PDB file of C-alpha atoms in Angstrom:
ATOM      1  CA  MET A 113       0.000   0.000   0.000  1.00  0.00           C
ATOM      2  CA  SER A 114       1.392   3.415  -0.932  1.00  0.00           C
ATOM      3  CA  LYS A 115       2.180   6.094   1.625  1.00  0.00           C
ATOM      4  CA  ARG A 116      -0.537   8.294   0.116  1.00  0.00           C
ATOM      5  CA  TRP A 117      -3.257   5.705   0.833  1.00  0.00           C
ATOM      6  CA  ILE A 118      -1.978   5.159   4.385  1.00  0.00           C
ATOM      7  CA  PHE A 119      -2.114   8.934   4.987  1.00  0.00           C
ATOM      8  CA  TRP A 120      -5.745   9.205   3.816  1.00  0.00           C
ATOM      9  CA  LEU A 121      -6.847   6.177   5.853  1.00  0.00           C
ATOM     10  CA  LEU A 122      -5.314   7.673   8.999  1.00  0.00           C
ATOM     11  CA  LEU A 123      -6.944  11.060   8.306  1.00  0.00           C
ATOM     12  CA  MET A 124     -10.364   9.482   7.822  1.00  0.00           C
ATOM     13  CA  GLY A 125      -9.941   7.641  11.096  1.00  0.00           C
ATOM     14  CA  CYS A 126      -9.202  10.905  12.903  1.00  0.00           C
ATOM     15  CA  VAL A 127     -12.422  12.634  11.849  1.00  0.00           C
ATOM     16  CA  PRO A 128     -14.901  10.358  13.668  1.00  0.00           C
ATOM     17  CA  ASN A 129     -12.539   9.472  16.523  1.00  0.00           C
ATOM     18  CA  ILE A 130     -10.928  12.452  18.215  1.00  0.00           C
ATOM     19  CA  GLY A 131      -9.480  10.373  21.042  1.00  0.00           C
ATOM     20  CA  PHE A 132      -7.597   8.105  18.601  1.00  0.00           C
ATOM     21  CA  CYS A 133      -5.734  11.046  17.073  1.00  0.00           C
ATOM     22  CA  GLY A 134      -5.053  12.753  20.387  1.00  0.00           C
ATOM     23  CA  GLU A 135      -5.921  16.154  18.905  1.00  0.00           C
ATOM     24  CA  VAL A 136      -9.108  18.232  18.733  1.00  0.00           C
ATOM     25  CA  ASN A 137     -10.972  17.784  15.470  1.00  0.00           C
ATOM     26  CA  PRO A 138     -12.205  21.217  14.273  1.00  0.00           C
ATOM     27  CA  LEU A 139     -15.139  19.596  12.452  1.00  0.00           C
ATOM     28  CA  ALA A 140     -16.518  18.268  15.735  1.00  0.00           C
ATOM     29  CA  ILE A 141     -16.715  21.682  17.415  1.00  0.00           C
ATOM     30  CA  LEU A 142     -19.827  22.538  15.386  1.00  0.00           C
ATOM     31  CA  HIS A 143     -21.214  19.053  14.934  1.00  0.00           C
ATOM     32  CA  ALA A 144     -24.806  19.829  13.945  1.00  0.00           C
ATOM     33  CA  LYS A 145     -26.825  22.683  12.533  1.00  0.00           C
ATOM     34  CA  GLY A 146     -29.954  23.018  10.492  1.00  0.00           C
ATOM     35  CA  TRP A 147     -33.465  24.259   9.972  1.00  0.00           C
ATOM     36  CA  PHE A 148     -36.241  23.345  12.371  1.00  0.00           C
ATOM     37  CA  VAL A 149     -39.986  23.732  12.782  1.00  0.00           C
ATOM     38  CA  GLY A 150     -41.991  23.735  15.980  1.00  0.00           C
ATOM     39  CA  ALA A 151     -45.276  24.324  17.741  1.00  0.00           C
ATOM     40  CA  SER A 152     -46.313  25.279  21.254  1.00  0.00           C
ATOM     41  CA  ALA A 153     -49.428  25.584  23.383  1.00  0.00           C
ATOM     42  CA  GLY A 154     -49.740  27.577  26.566  1.00  0.00           C
ATOM     43  CA  LEU A 155     -51.901  28.589  29.497  1.00  0.00           C
ATOM     44  CA  VAL A 156     -51.980  32.395  29.696  1.00  0.00           C
ATOM     45  CA  TRP A 157     -52.747  34.856  32.488  1.00  0.00           C
ATOM     46  CA  PRO A 158     -53.405  38.272  30.868  1.00  0.00           C
ATOM     47  CA  GLN A 159     -53.035  41.478  32.866  1.00  0.00           C
ATOM     48  CA  LEU A 160     -54.147  45.033  32.100  1.00  0.00           C
ATOM     49  CA  GLY A 161     -52.241  48.116  33.171  1.00  0.00           C
ATOM     50  CA  GLU A 162     -55.249  50.027  34.508  1.00  0.00           C
ATOM     51  CA  SER A 163     -57.607  49.125  37.360  1.00  0.00           C
ATOM     52  CA  SER A 164     -60.211  51.677  36.225  1.00  0.00           C
ATOM     53  CA  THR A 165     -60.936  54.128  33.428  1.00  0.00           C
ATOM     54  CA  SER A 166     -63.338  57.061  33.129  1.00  0.00           C
ATOM     55  CA  VAL A 167     -65.335  58.644  30.307  1.00  0.00           C
ATOM     56  CA  LEU A 168     -67.501  61.763  30.061  1.00  0.00           C
ATOM     57  CA  ASN A 169     -71.212  61.026  30.532  1.00  0.00           C
ATOM     58  CA  GLY A 170     -72.639  64.082  28.744  1.00  0.00           C
ATOM     59  CA  ASN A 171     -74.013  65.811  31.853  1.00  0.00           C
ATOM     60  CA  ASP A 172     -73.262  69.525  32.174  1.00  0.00           C
ATOM     61  CA  VAL A 173     -72.069  69.364  35.783  1.00  0.00           C
ATOM     62  CA  GLN A 174     -68.748  69.952  37.499  1.00  0.00           C
ATOM     63  CA  ALA A 175     -66.036  67.304  37.647  1.00  0.00           C
ATOM     64  CA  PRO A 176     -65.902  64.540  38.636  1.00  0.00           C
ATOM     65  CA  TYR A 177     -69.687  64.134  38.379  1.00  0.00           C
ATOM     66  CA  ASN A 178     -69.589  64.621  34.610  1.00  0.00           C
ATOM     67  CA  SER A 179     -67.710  61.312  34.269  1.00  0.00           C
ATOM     68  CA  ASP A 180     -68.563  57.641  34.696  1.00  0.00           C
ATOM     69  CA  VAL A 181     -65.911  55.351  36.167  1.00  0.00           C
ATOM     70  CA  TYR A 182     -65.460  51.847  34.757  1.00  0.00           C
ATOM     71  CA  SER A 183     -63.683  49.442  37.089  1.00  0.00           C
ATOM     72  CA  ILE A 184     -61.425  46.884  35.373  1.00  0.00           C
ATOM     73  CA  ASP A 185     -61.207  43.417  36.902  1.00  0.00           C
ATOM     74  CA  THR A 186     -58.258  41.097  36.326  1.00  0.00           C
ATOM     75  CA  PRO A 187     -59.048  39.189  33.093  1.00  0.00           C
ATOM     76  CA  ASN A 188     -59.726  35.470  33.173  1.00  0.00           C
ATOM     77  CA  ASN A 189     -56.991  33.123  31.968  1.00  0.00           C
ATOM     78  CA  THR A 190     -56.951  31.874  28.399  1.00  0.00           C
ATOM     79  CA  GLN A 191     -54.846  29.822  25.977  1.00  0.00           C
ATOM     80  CA  ASP A 192     -52.447  30.488  23.155  1.00  0.00           C
ATOM     81  CA  TRP A 193     -50.627  28.517  20.491  1.00  0.00           C
ATOM     82  CA  SER A 194     -47.587  29.257  18.337  1.00  0.00           C
ATOM     83  CA  LEU A 195     -45.830  28.060  15.186  1.00  0.00           C
ATOM     84  CA  TYR A 196     -42.071  28.388  14.636  1.00  0.00           C
ATOM     85  CA  ALA A 197     -39.599  28.076  11.758  1.00  0.00           C
ATOM     86  CA  GLY A 198     -35.924  28.721  12.344  1.00  0.00           C
ATOM     87  CA  TYR A 199     -32.299  27.643  12.385  1.00  0.00           C
ATOM     88  CA  ARG A 200     -30.382  25.952  15.212  1.00  0.00           C
ATOM     89  CA  TRP A 201     -26.696  25.474  15.963  1.00  0.00           C
ATOM     90  CA  ASP A 202     -25.496  22.628  18.215  1.00  0.00           C
ATOM     91  CA  GLN A 203     -22.095  22.873  19.867  1.00  0.00           C
ATOM     92  CA  SER A 204     -19.893  20.070  21.266  1.00  0.00           C
ATOM     93  CA  ARG A 205     -19.585  21.603  24.722  1.00  0.00           C
ATOM     94  CA  GLN A 206     -21.446  21.789  28.019  1.00  0.00           C
ATOM     95  CA  ILE A 207     -21.628  25.584  28.323  1.00  0.00           C
ATOM     96  CA  LEU A 208     -23.917  27.258  25.739  1.00  0.00           C
ATOM     97  CA  PRO A 209     -24.371  23.988  23.825  1.00  0.00           C
ATOM     98  CA  HIS A 210     -27.268  25.126  21.598  1.00  0.00           C
ATOM     99  CA  TYR A 211     -28.629  28.378  20.225  1.00  0.00           C
ATOM    100  CA  SER A 212     -31.246  29.247  17.624  1.00  0.00           C
ATOM    101  CA  VAL A 213     -33.152  31.990  15.841  1.00  0.00           C
ATOM    102  CA  ALA A 214     -36.716  31.632  14.580  1.00  0.00           C
ATOM    103  CA  LEU A 215     -39.747  33.389  13.186  1.00  0.00           C
ATOM    104  CA  ARG A 216     -42.819  32.895  15.363  1.00  0.00           C
ATOM    105  CA  TYR A 217     -46.554  33.367  14.888  1.00  0.00           C
ATOM    106  CA  GLU A 218     -48.572  33.361  18.093  1.00  0.00           C
ATOM    107  CA  ARG A 219     -52.335  33.448  18.574  1.00  0.00           C
ATOM    108  CA  LEU A 220     -53.601  34.681  21.945  1.00  0.00           C
ATOM    109  CA  SER A 221     -57.121  33.310  22.334  1.00  0.00           C
ATOM    110  CA  ARG A 222     -60.045  35.472  23.351  1.00  0.00           C
ATOM    111  CA  PHE A 223     -60.214  36.487  27.018  1.00  0.00           C
ATOM    112  CA  LYS A 224     -62.907  38.323  28.949  1.00  0.00           C
ATOM    113  CA  ILE A 225     -62.565  41.861  30.325  1.00  0.00           C
ATOM    114  CA  GLU A 226     -65.255  42.936  32.780  1.00  0.00           C
ATOM    115  CA  GLY A 227     -66.100  45.327  35.589  1.00  0.00           C
ATOM    116  CA  THR A 228     -68.727  47.731  36.897  1.00  0.00           C
ATOM    117  CA  VAL A 229     -69.968  51.164  35.807  1.00  0.00           C
ATOM    118  CA  ASP A 230     -69.941  53.827  38.545  1.00  0.00           C
ATOM    119  CA  GLN A 231     -72.245  56.525  37.166  1.00  0.00           C
ATOM    120  CA  TYR A 232     -71.391  60.157  37.948  1.00  0.00           C
ATOM    121  CA  SER A 233     -68.303  58.900  39.853  1.00  0.00           C
ATOM    122  CA  LEU A 234     -70.537  58.328  42.898  1.00  0.00           C
ATOM    123  CA  PRO A 235     -70.143  55.119  44.960  1.00  0.00           C
ATOM    124  CA  ASP A 236     -73.930  54.880  45.417  1.00  0.00           C
ATOM    125  CA  PHE A 237     -74.467  54.794  41.640  1.00  0.00           C
ATOM    126  CA  VAL A 238     -72.701  51.550  40.718  1.00  0.00           C
ATOM    127  CA  ASN A 239     -75.660  50.576  38.536  1.00  0.00           C
ATOM    128  CA  TYR A 240     -74.289  48.422  35.723  1.00  0.00           C
ATOM    129  CA  ASN A 241     -71.768  45.754  34.954  1.00  0.00           C
ATOM    130  CA  TYR A 242     -70.102  45.376  31.583  1.00  0.00           C
ATOM    131  CA  HIS A 243     -67.895  43.007  29.647  1.00  0.00           C
ATOM    132  CA  LEU A 244     -66.032  42.760  26.370  1.00  0.00           C
ATOM    133  CA  TYR A 245     -63.296  40.537  24.923  1.00  0.00           C
ATOM    134  CA  GLY A 246     -59.658  40.835  23.933  1.00  0.00           C
ATOM    135  CA  SER A 247     -57.417  38.754  21.656  1.00  0.00           C
ATOM    136  CA  ALA A 248     -54.127  39.171  19.783  1.00  0.00           C
ATOM    137  CA  ASN A 249     -52.007  37.964  16.875  1.00  0.00           C
ATOM    138  CA  ILE A 250     -48.262  38.316  17.476  1.00  0.00           C
ATOM    139  CA  PHE A 251     -45.477  38.102  14.883  1.00  0.00           C
ATOM    140  CA  SER A 252     -41.919  38.064  16.222  1.00  0.00           C
ATOM    141  CA  ALA A 253     -38.301  37.066  15.736  1.00  0.00           C
ATOM    142  CA  GLN A 254     -37.116  34.779  18.521  1.00  0.00           C
ATOM    143  CA  GLY A 255     -33.623  34.171  19.849  1.00  0.00           C
ATOM    144  CA  LYS A 256     -32.914  31.301  22.218  1.00  0.00           C
ATOM    145  CA  VAL A 257     -29.802  29.938  23.944  1.00  0.00           C
ATOM    146  CA  ASP A 258     -29.340  26.819  26.070  1.00  0.00           C
ATOM    147  CA  LEU A 259     -27.117  27.652  29.030  1.00  0.00           C
ATOM    148  CA  TYR A 260     -25.713  24.256  30.054  1.00  0.00           C
ATOM    149  CA  ASP A 261     -25.936  20.623  28.956  1.00  0.00           C
ATOM    150  CA  PHE A 262     -27.211  18.446  31.826  1.00  0.00           C
ATOM    151  CA  HIS A 263     -27.336  15.207  29.810  1.00  0.00           C
ATOM    152  CA  SER A 264     -30.391  15.943  27.625  1.00  0.00           C
ATOM    153  CA  PHE A 265     -31.896  18.502  30.046  1.00  0.00           C
ATOM    154  CA  ASP A 266     -30.760  22.029  29.100  1.00  0.00           C
ATOM    155  CA  PRO A 267     -32.008  25.224  30.799  1.00  0.00           C
ATOM    156  CA  TYR A 268     -32.606  28.054  28.333  1.00  0.00           C
ATOM    157  CA  LEU A 269     -33.270  31.782  28.018  1.00  0.00           C
ATOM    158  CA  SER A 270     -35.228  33.373  25.152  1.00  0.00           C
ATOM    159  CA  LEU A 271     -35.978  36.836  23.780  1.00  0.00           C
ATOM    160  CA  GLY A 272     -38.629  37.818  21.246  1.00  0.00           C
ATOM    161  CA  LEU A 273     -39.091  41.115  19.387  1.00  0.00           C
ATOM    162  CA  GLY A 274     -41.932  41.892  17.004  1.00  0.00           C
ATOM    163  CA  SER A 275     -45.431  43.347  16.716  1.00  0.00           C
ATOM    164  CA  ALA A 276     -48.778  42.521  18.279  1.00  0.00           C
ATOM    165  CA  ASN A 277     -52.123  43.170  16.632  1.00  0.00           C
ATOM    166  CA  THR A 278     -54.643  43.324  19.481  1.00  0.00           C
ATOM    167  CA  THR A 279     -58.432  43.433  19.199  1.00  0.00           C
ATOM    168  CA  ILE A 280     -60.981  44.607  21.787  1.00  0.00           C
ATOM    169  CA  GLU A 281     -64.558  43.732  20.831  1.00  0.00           C
ATOM    170  CA  GLY A 282     -68.092  42.824  21.871  1.00  0.00           C
ATOM    171  CA  TYR A 283     -69.059  45.479  24.434  1.00  0.00           C
ATOM    172  CA  ARG A 284     -72.132  44.558  26.464  1.00  0.00           C
ATOM    173  CA  GLU A 285     -73.590  45.909  29.696  1.00  0.00           C
ATOM    174  CA  SER A 286     -76.486  44.985  31.961  1.00  0.00           C
ATOM    175  CA  PRO A 287     -78.162  46.721  34.937  1.00  0.00           C
ATOM    176  CA  TYR A 288     -78.235  45.397  38.475  1.00  0.00           C
ATOM    177  CA  ASP A 289     -81.570  44.309  39.959  1.00  0.00           C
ATOM    178  CA  GLY A 290     -83.925  47.231  40.413  1.00  0.00           C
ATOM    179  CA  ILE A 291     -82.075  49.438  37.915  1.00  0.00           C
ATOM    180  CA  ASP A 292     -83.568  50.345  34.541  1.00  0.00           C
ATOM    181  CA  ALA A 293     -81.489  49.644  31.456  1.00  0.00           C
ATOM    182  CA  ARG A 294     -80.003  52.719  29.815  1.00  0.00           C
ATOM    183  CA  ILE A 295     -79.043  53.399  26.225  1.00  0.00           C
ATOM    184  CA  SER A 296     -75.811  51.445  25.860  1.00  0.00           C
ATOM    185  CA  PRO A 297     -72.641  53.427  25.094  1.00  0.00           C
ATOM    186  CA  GLY A 298     -72.050  50.841  22.378  1.00  0.00           C
ATOM    187  CA  TYR A 299     -68.260  51.020  22.359  1.00  0.00           C
ATOM    188  CA  GLN A 300     -67.117  49.756  18.978  1.00  0.00           C
ATOM    189  CA  ASN A 301     -64.625  47.013  18.186  1.00  0.00           C
ATOM    190  CA  HIS A 302     -61.059  48.269  17.867  1.00  0.00           C
ATOM    191  CA  SER A 303     -57.792  46.754  16.603  1.00  0.00           C
ATOM    192  CA  THR A 304     -54.339  48.268  16.957  1.00  0.00           C
ATOM    193  CA  THR A 305     -50.739  47.217  16.296  1.00  0.00           C
ATOM    194  CA  HIS A 306     -47.890  47.895  18.714  1.00  0.00           C
ATOM    195  CA  PHE A 307     -44.296  46.864  19.276  1.00  0.00           C
ATOM    196  CA  ALA A 308     -44.174  43.721  21.418  1.00  0.00           C
ATOM    197  CA  TYR A 309     -41.465  41.834  23.231  1.00  0.00           C
ATOM    198  CA  SER A 310     -41.190  38.637  25.265  1.00  0.00           C
ATOM    199  CA  LEU A 311     -38.729  37.171  27.773  1.00  0.00           C
ATOM    200  CA  GLY A 312     -38.652  33.472  28.549  1.00  0.00           C
ATOM    201  CA  LEU A 313     -36.886  30.783  30.539  1.00  0.00           C
ATOM    202  CA  GLY A 314     -37.329  27.057  30.848  1.00  0.00           C
ATOM    203  CA  VAL A 315     -35.870  23.629  30.152  1.00  0.00           C
ATOM    204  CA  ASP A 316     -35.238  21.845  26.840  1.00  0.00           C
ATOM    205  CA  TYR A 317     -35.352  18.049  26.814  1.00  0.00           C
ATOM    206  CA  PHE A 318     -33.651  16.382  23.838  1.00  0.00           C
ATOM    207  CA  ILE A 319     -35.769  13.300  23.141  1.00  0.00           C
ATOM    208  CA  THR A 320     -33.649  12.481  20.087  1.00  0.00           C
ATOM    209  CA  PRO A 321     -31.015  14.516  18.201  1.00  0.00           C
ATOM    210  CA  LYS A 322     -33.864  15.825  16.026  1.00  0.00           C
ATOM    211  CA  ILE A 323     -36.788  16.101  18.464  1.00  0.00           C
ATOM    212  CA  THR A 324     -36.822  18.505  21.409  1.00  0.00           C
ATOM    213  CA  ALA A 325     -39.566  19.140  23.971  1.00  0.00           C
ATOM    214  CA  SER A 326     -39.581  22.300  26.096  1.00  0.00           C
ATOM    215  CA  LEU A 327     -41.393  23.445  29.220  1.00  0.00           C
ATOM    216  CA  GLY A 328     -41.048  27.113  30.064  1.00  0.00           C
ATOM    217  CA  TYR A 329     -42.382  30.402  31.384  1.00  0.00           C
ATOM    218  CA  GLU A 330     -42.751  33.530  29.239  1.00  0.00           C
ATOM    219  CA  TYR A 331     -43.550  37.157  30.006  1.00  0.00           C
ATOM    220  CA  ALA A 332     -44.774  39.370  27.145  1.00  0.00           C
ATOM    221  CA  ASP A 333     -45.709  43.035  26.738  1.00  0.00           C
ATOM    222  CA  LEU A 334     -48.171  43.612  23.876  1.00  0.00           C
ATOM    223  CA  GLY A 335     -48.668  47.382  24.171  1.00  0.00           C
ATOM    224  CA  ASN A 336     -51.651  49.582  25.040  1.00  0.00           C
ATOM    225  CA  VAL A 337     -55.185  48.401  24.325  1.00  0.00           C
ATOM    226  CA  LYS A 338     -58.534  50.176  24.213  1.00  0.00           C
ATOM    227  CA  SER A 339     -62.040  49.878  22.807  1.00  0.00           C
ATOM    228  CA  GLY A 340     -63.324  51.859  19.874  1.00  0.00           C
ATOM    229  CA  ASN A 341     -65.364  55.018  20.402  1.00  0.00           C
ATOM    230  CA  GLY A 342     -68.908  54.768  21.660  1.00  0.00           C
ATOM    231  CA  THR A 343     -72.135  55.984  20.073  1.00  0.00           C
ATOM    232  CA  SER A 344     -74.388  58.981  20.751  1.00  0.00           C
ATOM    233  CA  THR A 345     -73.209  60.763  23.919  1.00  0.00           C
ATOM    234  CA  TRP A 346     -70.061  58.610  24.012  1.00  0.00           C
ATOM    235  CA  SER A 347     -69.038  59.101  20.366  1.00  0.00           C
ATOM    236  CA  SER A 348     -65.797  60.875  21.350  1.00  0.00           C
ATOM    237  CA  ASP A 349     -64.838  58.475  24.153  1.00  0.00           C
ATOM    238  CA  SER A 350     -63.326  55.012  24.415  1.00  0.00           C
ATOM    239  CA  LEU A 351     -62.366  52.662  27.251  1.00  0.00           C
ATOM    240  CA  SER A 352     -58.591  52.636  27.806  1.00  0.00           C
ATOM    241  CA  PHE A 353     -57.226  49.562  29.569  1.00  0.00           C
ATOM    242  CA  GLY A 354     -53.504  50.360  29.673  1.00  0.00           C
ATOM    243  CA  ARG A 355     -50.774  47.929  28.661  1.00  0.00           C
ATOM    244  CA  LEU A 356     -51.666  44.318  27.969  1.00  0.00           C
ATOM    245  CA  THR A 357     -49.084  41.940  29.440  1.00  0.00           C
ATOM    246  CA  THR A 358     -49.172  38.165  29.672  1.00  0.00           C
ATOM    247  CA  ASN A 359     -47.665  35.457  31.872  1.00  0.00           C
ATOM    248  CA  THR A 360     -47.607  32.110  30.088  1.00  0.00           C
ATOM    249  CA  ILE A 361     -46.665  28.510  30.853  1.00  0.00           C
ATOM    250  CA  LEU A 362     -45.585  26.984  27.509  1.00  0.00           C
ATOM    251  CA  LEU A 363     -45.186  23.407  26.326  1.00  0.00           C
ATOM    252  CA  SER A 364     -43.323  23.218  23.005  1.00  0.00           C
ATOM    253  CA  VAL A 365     -42.083  20.583  20.555  1.00  0.00           C
ATOM    254  CA  PHE A 366     -39.412  21.200  17.892  1.00  0.00           C
ATOM    255  CA  TYR A 367     -38.248  19.017  15.006  1.00  0.00           C
ATOM    256  CA  GLN A 368     -34.907  19.557  13.287  1.00  0.00           C
ATOM    257  CA  LEU A 369     -35.125  18.957   9.548  1.00  0.00           C
ATOM    258  CA  ALA A 370     -32.618  16.771   7.728  1.00  0.00           C
TER     259      ALA A 370
END
């Protein structure tokens, strides 16, 4: 056998077996990378930045009696789901072993916003309760890094930046017992788009080299939300709810493409 063939056989043996050669193989430092797709589902606790909001009631009297106060209860929990497509790098090391970037679409399911109407800003005139609904579509770019390799269990941190299109809709109100119904303010449906960001942490579990499951927590800020303007006396007013933020427990699955 010629010296050339012996050289190539030894070189080929070094690539898959670093220990045999006694030297670090540069090709093994970045041993896997590729495109991936994923999906997640989560349980969400929405929060609104305001605990109450006020609007003019059309009466020609001094403040604050010319305003009605709408209390804002903490919204009920809801669900969301997401789809991902991105690129992941896998490193042959324990510290920062994996990192990825992805595009994400997230759908925040409808949640209920409700409270009471304090007419004329007087405690004795809490005559009505009201409700409406919120929802959101979020488009973002996501960055994620695994911090340490604990033998298939890797804690991670994530950051998302993008835009949220939020919708407030379906205003309804009803009087308490013994109170006559009034002409409803009829606040209209309203959609708006704002800058949004998210911060997350959790644990990745590598089921196989291609399949990863994740359990994590995520905080997101989706911007200010409000209803549309009302009708008649309330045609110049809307209900402002402050910033919509969410706290989410997420379960995700990712598949790395060939």
